[in-house]
Amino acid sequence: TVGLGAVLAACGAGSATGSPSTAAMAAPSAAEDDLVAMLDAVDVAGTSPETTEGPYWFDVDSIRSDLREDRPGTTLTLALRVQDAQNTPLPGSVVEIWHCDAGGEYSGFEVASGGPPGGAGEQSTSDGTYSQGDVESEPTDDGTYLRGAQVADADGIARFTTIYPGWYRGRTVHVHVRVHVDQQTVLTTQLFFDDELSDQVYAASPYSDHSGRDTYNDGDSIYEDAGLLTVVADGDGWLGYANLGA
């Protein structure tokens, strides 16, 4: 059996650590263990659904693949392919992601996060290398963990190493995503996880220290089936992948 960490290494990404689950899809066979082929095997039709960006976005203006900093948690590798409406890859586009930590907190907003979306401070306008003119929330602290962007490669794929997101009251488990082309935002969406997989991940520390999860996919007002990540075991961790139609 070829490990998915080796697949990503061959494609230019790192391996991950965490805990596998029967809630994830079975790992592809050796004949299918190419990342492009894996992405070809999931839905590629049209554009991704637009969703609210939420209250905790600011232009961190950081191109980096490893977003973890000091945040503990099960390692999650994300591979996101950007395509246009005709499913043609968009190399050079910038994929930006951000999400909460294992305790449900967002960097930059540790005082404000951990609860239902609400006010997140003053607002300004982004003026970074990949985002121009977008309204952003002014952070309440200087944290930047679990935020960053990557430039899509020749196949339109951007790769990240992060942790499996935690949860906060009133929302299902999710990752925020924006796609930028020529410094303009062309897609704002959210990606989601299988609930059974999240329950298993949350049974272990540090997630188990944050109990009482109250919202699942079927009770989340923003959840879209089209945003559900395909997730496979990757060594001791997880690989999540999806196509983003911009």
PDB file of C-alpha atoms in Angstrom:
ATOM      1  CA  THR A   1       0.000   0.000   0.000  1.00  0.00           C
ATOM      2  CA  VAL A   2       1.317   3.422  -0.902  1.00  0.00           C
ATOM      3  CA  GLY A   3       0.826   5.973   1.899  1.00  0.00           C
ATOM      4  CA  LEU A   4      -0.847   9.268   1.025  1.00  0.00           C
ATOM      5  CA  GLY A   5       2.034  11.118   2.643  1.00  0.00           C
ATOM      6  CA  ALA A   6       4.249   9.667  -0.078  1.00  0.00           C
ATOM      7  CA  VAL A   7       1.723  10.721  -2.709  1.00  0.00           C
ATOM      8  CA  LEU A   8       1.809  14.310  -1.498  1.00  0.00           C
ATOM      9  CA  ALA A   9       5.580  14.243  -1.204  1.00  0.00           C
ATOM     10  CA  ALA A  10       5.753  13.192  -4.835  1.00  0.00           C
ATOM     11  CA  CYS A  11       3.434  16.095  -5.666  1.00  0.00           C
ATOM     12  CA  GLY A  12       5.471  18.598  -3.671  1.00  0.00           C
ATOM     13  CA  ALA A  13       3.554  18.587  -0.344  1.00  0.00           C
ATOM     14  CA  GLY A  14       4.299  17.321   3.153  1.00  0.00           C
ATOM     15  CA  SER A  15       2.874  14.408   5.134  1.00  0.00           C
ATOM     16  CA  ALA A  16       0.519  14.699   8.127  1.00  0.00           C
ATOM     17  CA  THR A  17      -0.235  13.166  11.505  1.00  0.00           C
ATOM     18  CA  GLY A  18      -3.508  12.416  13.359  1.00  0.00           C
ATOM     19  CA  SER A  19      -6.038   9.541  13.782  1.00  0.00           C
ATOM     20  CA  PRO A  20      -7.761   7.607  10.959  1.00  0.00           C
ATOM     21  CA  SER A  21     -11.498   6.794  10.974  1.00  0.00           C
ATOM     22  CA  THR A  22     -14.027   4.660   9.143  1.00  0.00           C
ATOM     23  CA  ALA A  23     -15.954   7.906   8.570  1.00  0.00           C
ATOM     24  CA  ALA A  24     -13.329   8.913   6.000  1.00  0.00           C
ATOM     25  CA  MET A  25     -13.321   7.486   2.511  1.00  0.00           C
ATOM     26  CA  ALA A  26     -11.054   4.534   1.864  1.00  0.00           C
ATOM     27  CA  ALA A  27      -7.583   5.417   0.649  1.00  0.00           C
ATOM     28  CA  PRO A  28      -7.118   5.150  -3.117  1.00  0.00           C
ATOM     29  CA  SER A  29      -5.308   2.168  -4.585  1.00  0.00           C
ATOM     30  CA  ALA A  30      -1.725   2.448  -5.842  1.00  0.00           C
ATOM     31  CA  ALA A  31      -3.099   2.829  -9.382  1.00  0.00           C
ATOM     32  CA  GLU A  32      -5.011   5.947  -8.317  1.00  0.00           C
ATOM     33  CA  ASP A  33      -2.611   7.540  -5.883  1.00  0.00           C
ATOM     34  CA  ASP A  34      -1.872  10.610  -7.971  1.00  0.00           C
ATOM     35  CA  LEU A  35      -3.300  13.789  -6.496  1.00  0.00           C
ATOM     36  CA  VAL A  36      -4.601  15.101  -9.798  1.00  0.00           C
ATOM     37  CA  ALA A  37      -6.395  11.821 -10.434  1.00  0.00           C
ATOM     38  CA  MET A  38      -7.878  11.962  -6.939  1.00  0.00           C
ATOM     39  CA  LEU A  39      -9.207  15.453  -7.608  1.00  0.00           C
ATOM     40  CA  ASP A  40     -10.511  14.356 -11.006  1.00  0.00           C
ATOM     41  CA  ALA A  41     -12.514  11.652  -9.226  1.00  0.00           C
ATOM     42  CA  VAL A  42     -14.553  14.128  -7.157  1.00  0.00           C
ATOM     43  CA  ASP A  43     -17.132  16.618  -8.386  1.00  0.00           C
ATOM     44  CA  VAL A  44     -15.670  19.225 -10.739  1.00  0.00           C
ATOM     45  CA  ALA A  45     -18.825  20.795 -12.134  1.00  0.00           C
ATOM     46  CA  GLY A  46     -19.166  24.552 -12.473  1.00  0.00           C
ATOM     47  CA  THR A  47     -18.571  27.101  -9.743  1.00  0.00           C
ATOM     48  CA  SER A  48     -18.466  26.605  -5.980  1.00  0.00           C
ATOM     49  CA  PRO A  49     -21.290  28.068  -3.876  1.00  0.00           C
ATOM     50  CA  GLU A  50     -20.610  31.511  -2.449  1.00  0.00           C
ATOM     51  CA  THR A  51     -21.025  31.742   1.322  1.00  0.00           C
ATOM     52  CA  THR A  52     -20.565  34.439   3.918  1.00  0.00           C
ATOM     53  CA  GLU A  53     -16.942  35.079   4.879  1.00  0.00           C
ATOM     54  CA  GLY A  54     -17.892  35.394   8.560  1.00  0.00           C
ATOM     55  CA  PRO A  55     -16.739  38.053  11.023  1.00  0.00           C
ATOM     56  CA  TYR A  56     -13.129  36.975  11.583  1.00  0.00           C
ATOM     57  CA  TRP A  57     -11.369  37.636   8.275  1.00  0.00           C
ATOM     58  CA  PHE A  58      -8.482  40.020   7.979  1.00  0.00           C
ATOM     59  CA  ASP A  59      -5.786  40.296   5.349  1.00  0.00           C
ATOM     60  CA  VAL A  60      -2.940  38.429   7.049  1.00  0.00           C
ATOM     61  CA  ASP A  61      -1.005  38.849   3.748  1.00  0.00           C
ATOM     62  CA  SER A  62       1.100  35.735   4.301  1.00  0.00           C
ATOM     63  CA  ILE A  63       2.079  33.228   1.611  1.00  0.00           C
ATOM     64  CA  ARG A  64       2.946  30.048   3.515  1.00  0.00           C
ATOM     65  CA  SER A  65       2.041  26.365   3.421  1.00  0.00           C
ATOM     66  CA  ASP A  66       2.315  25.471   7.133  1.00  0.00           C
ATOM     67  CA  LEU A  67      -0.272  27.430   9.112  1.00  0.00           C
ATOM     68  CA  ARG A  68      -0.008  25.707  12.492  1.00  0.00           C
ATOM     69  CA  GLU A  69       2.417  27.914  14.425  1.00  0.00           C
ATOM     70  CA  ASP A  70       1.930  26.859  18.071  1.00  0.00           C
ATOM     71  CA  ARG A  71      -1.569  25.374  17.727  1.00  0.00           C
ATOM     72  CA  PRO A  72      -1.919  21.759  18.934  1.00  0.00           C
ATOM     73  CA  GLY A  73      -4.220  19.347  17.141  1.00  0.00           C
ATOM     74  CA  THR A  74      -4.490  16.538  14.623  1.00  0.00           C
ATOM     75  CA  THR A  75      -2.595  17.488  11.484  1.00  0.00           C
ATOM     76  CA  LEU A  76      -4.676  18.063   8.379  1.00  0.00           C
ATOM     77  CA  THR A  77      -3.216  18.416   4.895  1.00  0.00           C
ATOM     78  CA  LEU A  78      -5.448  20.268   2.449  1.00  0.00           C
ATOM     79  CA  ALA A  79      -5.137  20.097  -1.340  1.00  0.00           C
ATOM     80  CA  LEU A  80      -7.460  22.542  -3.098  1.00  0.00           C
ATOM     81  CA  ARG A  81      -7.609  22.816  -6.891  1.00  0.00           C
ATOM     82  CA  VAL A  82      -8.881  26.053  -8.430  1.00  0.00           C
ATOM     83  CA  GLN A  83     -10.752  25.802 -11.723  1.00  0.00           C
ATOM     84  CA  ASP A  84     -12.883  28.092 -13.859  1.00  0.00           C
ATOM     85  CA  ALA A  85     -16.499  27.400 -14.832  1.00  0.00           C
ATOM     86  CA  GLN A  86     -15.286  25.097 -17.636  1.00  0.00           C
ATOM     87  CA  ASN A  87     -13.165  23.094 -15.150  1.00  0.00           C
ATOM     88  CA  THR A  88      -9.904  24.452 -16.529  1.00  0.00           C
ATOM     89  CA  PRO A  89      -7.237  24.783 -13.795  1.00  0.00           C
ATOM     90  CA  LEU A  90      -6.226  28.318 -12.800  1.00  0.00           C
ATOM     91  CA  PRO A  91      -2.487  28.244 -12.042  1.00  0.00           C
ATOM     92  CA  GLY A  92      -1.218  31.363 -10.294  1.00  0.00           C
ATOM     93  CA  SER A  93      -4.469  32.004  -8.473  1.00  0.00           C
ATOM     94  CA  VAL A  94      -4.090  32.532  -4.728  1.00  0.00           C
ATOM     95  CA  VAL A  95      -6.028  30.346  -2.289  1.00  0.00           C
ATOM     96  CA  GLU A  96      -6.424  31.764   1.202  1.00  0.00           C
ATOM     97  CA  ILE A  97      -7.796  29.797   4.163  1.00  0.00           C
ATOM     98  CA  TRP A  98      -8.488  30.457   7.827  1.00  0.00           C
ATOM     99  CA  HIS A  99     -10.242  28.533  10.591  1.00  0.00           C
ATOM    100  CA  CYS A 100     -10.532  28.209  14.359  1.00  0.00           C
ATOM    101  CA  ASP A 101      -8.206  26.180  16.573  1.00  0.00           C
ATOM    102  CA  ALA A 102      -9.038  23.064  18.608  1.00  0.00           C
ATOM    103  CA  GLY A 103     -10.711  25.217  21.255  1.00  0.00           C
ATOM    104  CA  GLY A 104     -12.866  27.167  18.809  1.00  0.00           C
ATOM    105  CA  GLU A 105     -10.798  30.372  18.799  1.00  0.00           C
ATOM    106  CA  TYR A 106      -9.657  32.418  15.804  1.00  0.00           C
ATOM    107  CA  SER A 107      -6.261  34.069  15.718  1.00  0.00           C
ATOM    108  CA  GLY A 108      -6.561  37.828  15.950  1.00  0.00           C
ATOM    109  CA  PHE A 109      -9.906  37.548  17.720  1.00  0.00           C
ATOM    110  CA  GLU A 110      -9.381  35.374  20.775  1.00  0.00           C
ATOM    111  CA  VAL A 111     -11.572  37.676  22.877  1.00  0.00           C
ATOM    112  CA  ALA A 112     -14.367  37.801  20.296  1.00  0.00           C
ATOM    113  CA  SER A 113     -14.348  34.203  18.995  1.00  0.00           C
ATOM    114  CA  GLY A 114     -15.551  30.971  20.524  1.00  0.00           C
ATOM    115  CA  GLY A 115     -19.218  31.863  20.193  1.00  0.00           C
ATOM    116  CA  PRO A 116     -21.838  32.786  17.604  1.00  0.00           C
ATOM    117  CA  PRO A 117     -20.653  35.149  14.872  1.00  0.00           C
ATOM    118  CA  GLY A 118     -20.946  38.739  15.974  1.00  0.00           C
ATOM    119  CA  GLY A 119     -19.009  41.961  15.958  1.00  0.00           C
ATOM    120  CA  ALA A 120     -15.276  41.578  15.519  1.00  0.00           C
ATOM    121  CA  GLY A 121     -14.009  45.100  16.017  1.00  0.00           C
ATOM    122  CA  GLU A 122     -13.473  47.992  13.645  1.00  0.00           C
ATOM    123  CA  GLN A 123     -13.294  47.527   9.882  1.00  0.00           C
ATOM    124  CA  SER A 124     -10.820  48.690   7.264  1.00  0.00           C
ATOM    125  CA  THR A 125      -9.900  47.851   3.665  1.00  0.00           C
ATOM    126  CA  SER A 126      -7.352  45.228   2.654  1.00  0.00           C
ATOM    127  CA  ASP A 127      -4.243  46.367   0.803  1.00  0.00           C
ATOM    128  CA  GLY A 128      -2.030  43.290   0.555  1.00  0.00           C
ATOM    129  CA  THR A 129      -0.136  41.384  -2.099  1.00  0.00           C
ATOM    130  CA  TYR A 130      -3.099  39.185  -3.036  1.00  0.00           C
ATOM    131  CA  SER A 131      -6.156  41.088  -1.743  1.00  0.00           C
ATOM    132  CA  GLN A 132      -7.014  44.667  -2.638  1.00  0.00           C
ATOM    133  CA  GLY A 133     -10.111  46.573  -1.532  1.00  0.00           C
ATOM    134  CA  ASP A 134     -11.857  43.889   0.524  1.00  0.00           C
ATOM    135  CA  VAL A 135     -13.502  44.930   3.785  1.00  0.00           C
ATOM    136  CA  GLU A 136     -11.656  43.330   6.705  1.00  0.00           C
ATOM    137  CA  SER A 137     -12.168  43.225  10.459  1.00  0.00           C
ATOM    138  CA  GLU A 138      -9.505  44.887  12.588  1.00  0.00           C
ATOM    139  CA  PRO A 139      -7.941  42.189  14.824  1.00  0.00           C
ATOM    140  CA  THR A 140      -8.115  42.528  18.588  1.00  0.00           C
ATOM    141  CA  ASP A 141      -4.743  40.789  19.079  1.00  0.00           C
ATOM    142  CA  ASP A 142      -1.653  40.030  17.001  1.00  0.00           C
ATOM    143  CA  GLY A 143      -2.221  36.287  16.436  1.00  0.00           C
ATOM    144  CA  THR A 144      -1.917  34.816  12.932  1.00  0.00           C
ATOM    145  CA  TYR A 145      -2.150  31.058  13.532  1.00  0.00           C
ATOM    146  CA  LEU A 146      -4.237  28.928  11.145  1.00  0.00           C
ATOM    147  CA  ARG A 147      -4.304  31.679   8.519  1.00  0.00           C
ATOM    148  CA  GLY A 148      -2.432  32.001   5.259  1.00  0.00           C
ATOM    149  CA  ALA A 149      -2.400  31.645   1.492  1.00  0.00           C
ATOM    150  CA  GLN A 150      -0.723  29.644  -1.240  1.00  0.00           C
ATOM    151  CA  VAL A 151      -0.241  30.233  -4.956  1.00  0.00           C
ATOM    152  CA  ALA A 152      -1.785  27.483  -7.078  1.00  0.00           C
ATOM    153  CA  ASP A 153       0.719  25.414  -9.053  1.00  0.00           C
ATOM    154  CA  ALA A 154       0.640  24.476 -12.741  1.00  0.00           C
ATOM    155  CA  ASP A 155      -2.265  22.090 -12.034  1.00  0.00           C
ATOM    156  CA  GLY A 156      -4.187  24.783 -10.167  1.00  0.00           C
ATOM    157  CA  ILE A 157      -3.524  23.090  -6.806  1.00  0.00           C
ATOM    158  CA  ALA A 158      -2.719  24.882  -3.549  1.00  0.00           C
ATOM    159  CA  ARG A 159      -1.528  22.815  -0.569  1.00  0.00           C
ATOM    160  CA  PHE A 160      -1.642  23.562   3.149  1.00  0.00           C
ATOM    161  CA  THR A 161      -0.543  21.885   6.355  1.00  0.00           C
ATOM    162  CA  THR A 162      -2.801  22.847   9.245  1.00  0.00           C
ATOM    163  CA  ILE A 163      -4.764  21.152  12.040  1.00  0.00           C
ATOM    164  CA  TYR A 164      -8.234  19.659  11.972  1.00  0.00           C
ATOM    165  CA  PRO A 165     -10.497  22.599  12.856  1.00  0.00           C
ATOM    166  CA  GLY A 166     -12.303  22.773  16.178  1.00  0.00           C
ATOM    167  CA  TRP A 167     -15.859  23.993  16.627  1.00  0.00           C
ATOM    168  CA  TYR A 168     -17.666  26.866  18.265  1.00  0.00           C
ATOM    169  CA  ARG A 169     -21.245  27.371  19.362  1.00  0.00           C
ATOM    170  CA  GLY A 170     -23.805  27.752  16.589  1.00  0.00           C
ATOM    171  CA  ARG A 171     -21.649  26.456  13.690  1.00  0.00           C
ATOM    172  CA  THR A 172     -20.706  23.115  12.241  1.00  0.00           C
ATOM    173  CA  VAL A 173     -17.022  22.328  11.585  1.00  0.00           C
ATOM    174  CA  HIS A 174     -15.686  24.403   8.692  1.00  0.00           C
ATOM    175  CA  VAL A 175     -12.761  26.062   6.950  1.00  0.00           C
ATOM    176  CA  HIS A 176     -13.100  29.493   5.353  1.00  0.00           C
ATOM    177  CA  VAL A 177     -11.721  29.889   1.827  1.00  0.00           C
ATOM    178  CA  ARG A 178     -11.158  32.804  -0.505  1.00  0.00           C
ATOM    179  CA  VAL A 179      -9.703  32.656  -4.015  1.00  0.00           C
ATOM    180  CA  HIS A 180      -7.927  35.698  -5.429  1.00  0.00           C
ATOM    181  CA  VAL A 181      -6.999  36.353  -9.066  1.00  0.00           C
ATOM    182  CA  ASP A 182      -5.009  39.493  -9.955  1.00  0.00           C
ATOM    183  CA  GLN A 183      -5.549  40.793  -6.400  1.00  0.00           C
ATOM    184  CA  GLN A 184      -9.318  40.517  -6.773  1.00  0.00           C
ATOM    185  CA  THR A 185     -11.443  38.099  -4.744  1.00  0.00           C
ATOM    186  CA  VAL A 186     -13.309  35.782  -7.153  1.00  0.00           C
ATOM    187  CA  LEU A 187     -14.684  33.261  -4.626  1.00  0.00           C
ATOM    188  CA  THR A 188     -15.604  33.307  -0.942  1.00  0.00           C
ATOM    189  CA  THR A 189     -16.802  29.967   0.386  1.00  0.00           C
ATOM    190  CA  GLN A 190     -16.563  27.444   3.236  1.00  0.00           C
ATOM    191  CA  LEU A 191     -15.531  23.782   3.291  1.00  0.00           C
ATOM    192  CA  PHE A 192     -17.043  21.181   5.610  1.00  0.00           C
ATOM    193  CA  PHE A 193     -16.290  17.792   7.186  1.00  0.00           C
ATOM    194  CA  ASP A 194     -18.136  14.538   7.733  1.00  0.00           C
ATOM    195  CA  ASP A 195     -19.772  14.710  11.183  1.00  0.00           C
ATOM    196  CA  GLU A 196     -18.766  11.178  12.185  1.00  0.00           C
ATOM    197  CA  LEU A 197     -15.152  11.938  11.362  1.00  0.00           C
ATOM    198  CA  SER A 198     -15.259  15.119  13.429  1.00  0.00           C
ATOM    199  CA  ASP A 199     -16.753  13.237  16.385  1.00  0.00           C
ATOM    200  CA  GLN A 200     -13.880  10.759  16.295  1.00  0.00           C
ATOM    201  CA  VAL A 201     -11.221  13.455  16.034  1.00  0.00           C
ATOM    202  CA  TYR A 202     -12.825  15.332  18.920  1.00  0.00           C
ATOM    203  CA  ALA A 203     -12.649  12.309  21.203  1.00  0.00           C
ATOM    204  CA  ALA A 204      -8.895  12.875  21.579  1.00  0.00           C
ATOM    205  CA  SER A 205      -6.928  15.692  23.202  1.00  0.00           C
ATOM    206  CA  PRO A 206      -6.802  18.656  22.756  1.00  0.00           C
ATOM    207  CA  TYR A 207     -10.285  18.616  21.216  1.00  0.00           C
ATOM    208  CA  SER A 208     -11.771  16.633  24.101  1.00  0.00           C
ATOM    209  CA  ASP A 209     -11.006  19.568  26.405  1.00  0.00           C
ATOM    210  CA  HIS A 210     -13.677  21.553  24.536  1.00  0.00           C
ATOM    211  CA  SER A 211     -16.914  19.582  24.974  1.00  0.00           C
ATOM    212  CA  GLY A 212     -20.560  20.332  24.230  1.00  0.00           C
ATOM    213  CA  ARG A 213     -20.575  20.645  20.440  1.00  0.00           C
ATOM    214  CA  ASP A 214     -24.078  21.856  19.592  1.00  0.00           C
ATOM    215  CA  THR A 215     -24.286  22.158  15.787  1.00  0.00           C
ATOM    216  CA  TYR A 216     -23.844  19.542  13.060  1.00  0.00           C
ATOM    217  CA  ASN A 217     -24.011  19.758   9.273  1.00  0.00           C
ATOM    218  CA  ASP A 218     -27.764  19.179   9.082  1.00  0.00           C
ATOM    219  CA  GLY A 219     -28.429  21.992  11.561  1.00  0.00           C
ATOM    220  CA  ASP A 220     -26.040  24.577  10.128  1.00  0.00           C
ATOM    221  CA  SER A 221     -27.619  27.394   8.103  1.00  0.00           C
ATOM    222  CA  ILE A 222     -24.490  27.872   5.949  1.00  0.00           C
ATOM    223  CA  TYR A 223     -23.638  24.224   5.240  1.00  0.00           C
ATOM    224  CA  GLU A 224     -23.680  23.131   1.573  1.00  0.00           C
ATOM    225  CA  ASP A 225     -23.242  19.561   0.367  1.00  0.00           C
ATOM    226  CA  ALA A 226     -21.095  20.951  -2.447  1.00  0.00           C
ATOM    227  CA  GLY A 227     -18.603  22.163   0.153  1.00  0.00           C
ATOM    228  CA  LEU A 228     -18.055  18.760   1.785  1.00  0.00           C
ATOM    229  CA  LEU A 229     -14.378  17.827   1.633  1.00  0.00           C
ATOM    230  CA  THR A 230     -13.259  14.387   0.534  1.00  0.00           C
ATOM    231  CA  VAL A 231     -11.081  13.168   3.419  1.00  0.00           C
ATOM    232  CA  VAL A 232      -8.766  10.160   3.480  1.00  0.00           C
ATOM    233  CA  ALA A 233      -6.420   8.771   6.101  1.00  0.00           C
ATOM    234  CA  ASP A 234      -2.870  10.051   5.663  1.00  0.00           C
ATOM    235  CA  GLY A 235      -0.559   8.077   7.938  1.00  0.00           C
ATOM    236  CA  ASP A 236      -1.658   9.111  11.417  1.00  0.00           C
ATOM    237  CA  GLY A 237      -3.495  12.140  10.060  1.00  0.00           C
ATOM    238  CA  TRP A 238      -5.808  13.266   7.291  1.00  0.00           C
ATOM    239  CA  LEU A 239      -5.738  14.550   3.755  1.00  0.00           C
ATOM    240  CA  GLY A 240      -8.709  16.640   2.685  1.00  0.00           C
ATOM    241  CA  TYR A 241      -9.143  17.644  -0.937  1.00  0.00           C
ATOM    242  CA  ALA A 242     -11.664  19.466  -3.116  1.00  0.00           C
ATOM    243  CA  ASN A 243     -12.096  21.364  -6.339  1.00  0.00           C
ATOM    244  CA  LEU A 244     -12.927  25.066  -6.109  1.00  0.00           C
ATOM    245  CA  GLY A 245     -14.870  26.475  -9.042  1.00  0.00           C
ATOM    246  CA  ALA A 246     -14.095  30.179  -9.237  1.00  0.00           C
TER     247      ALA A 246
END
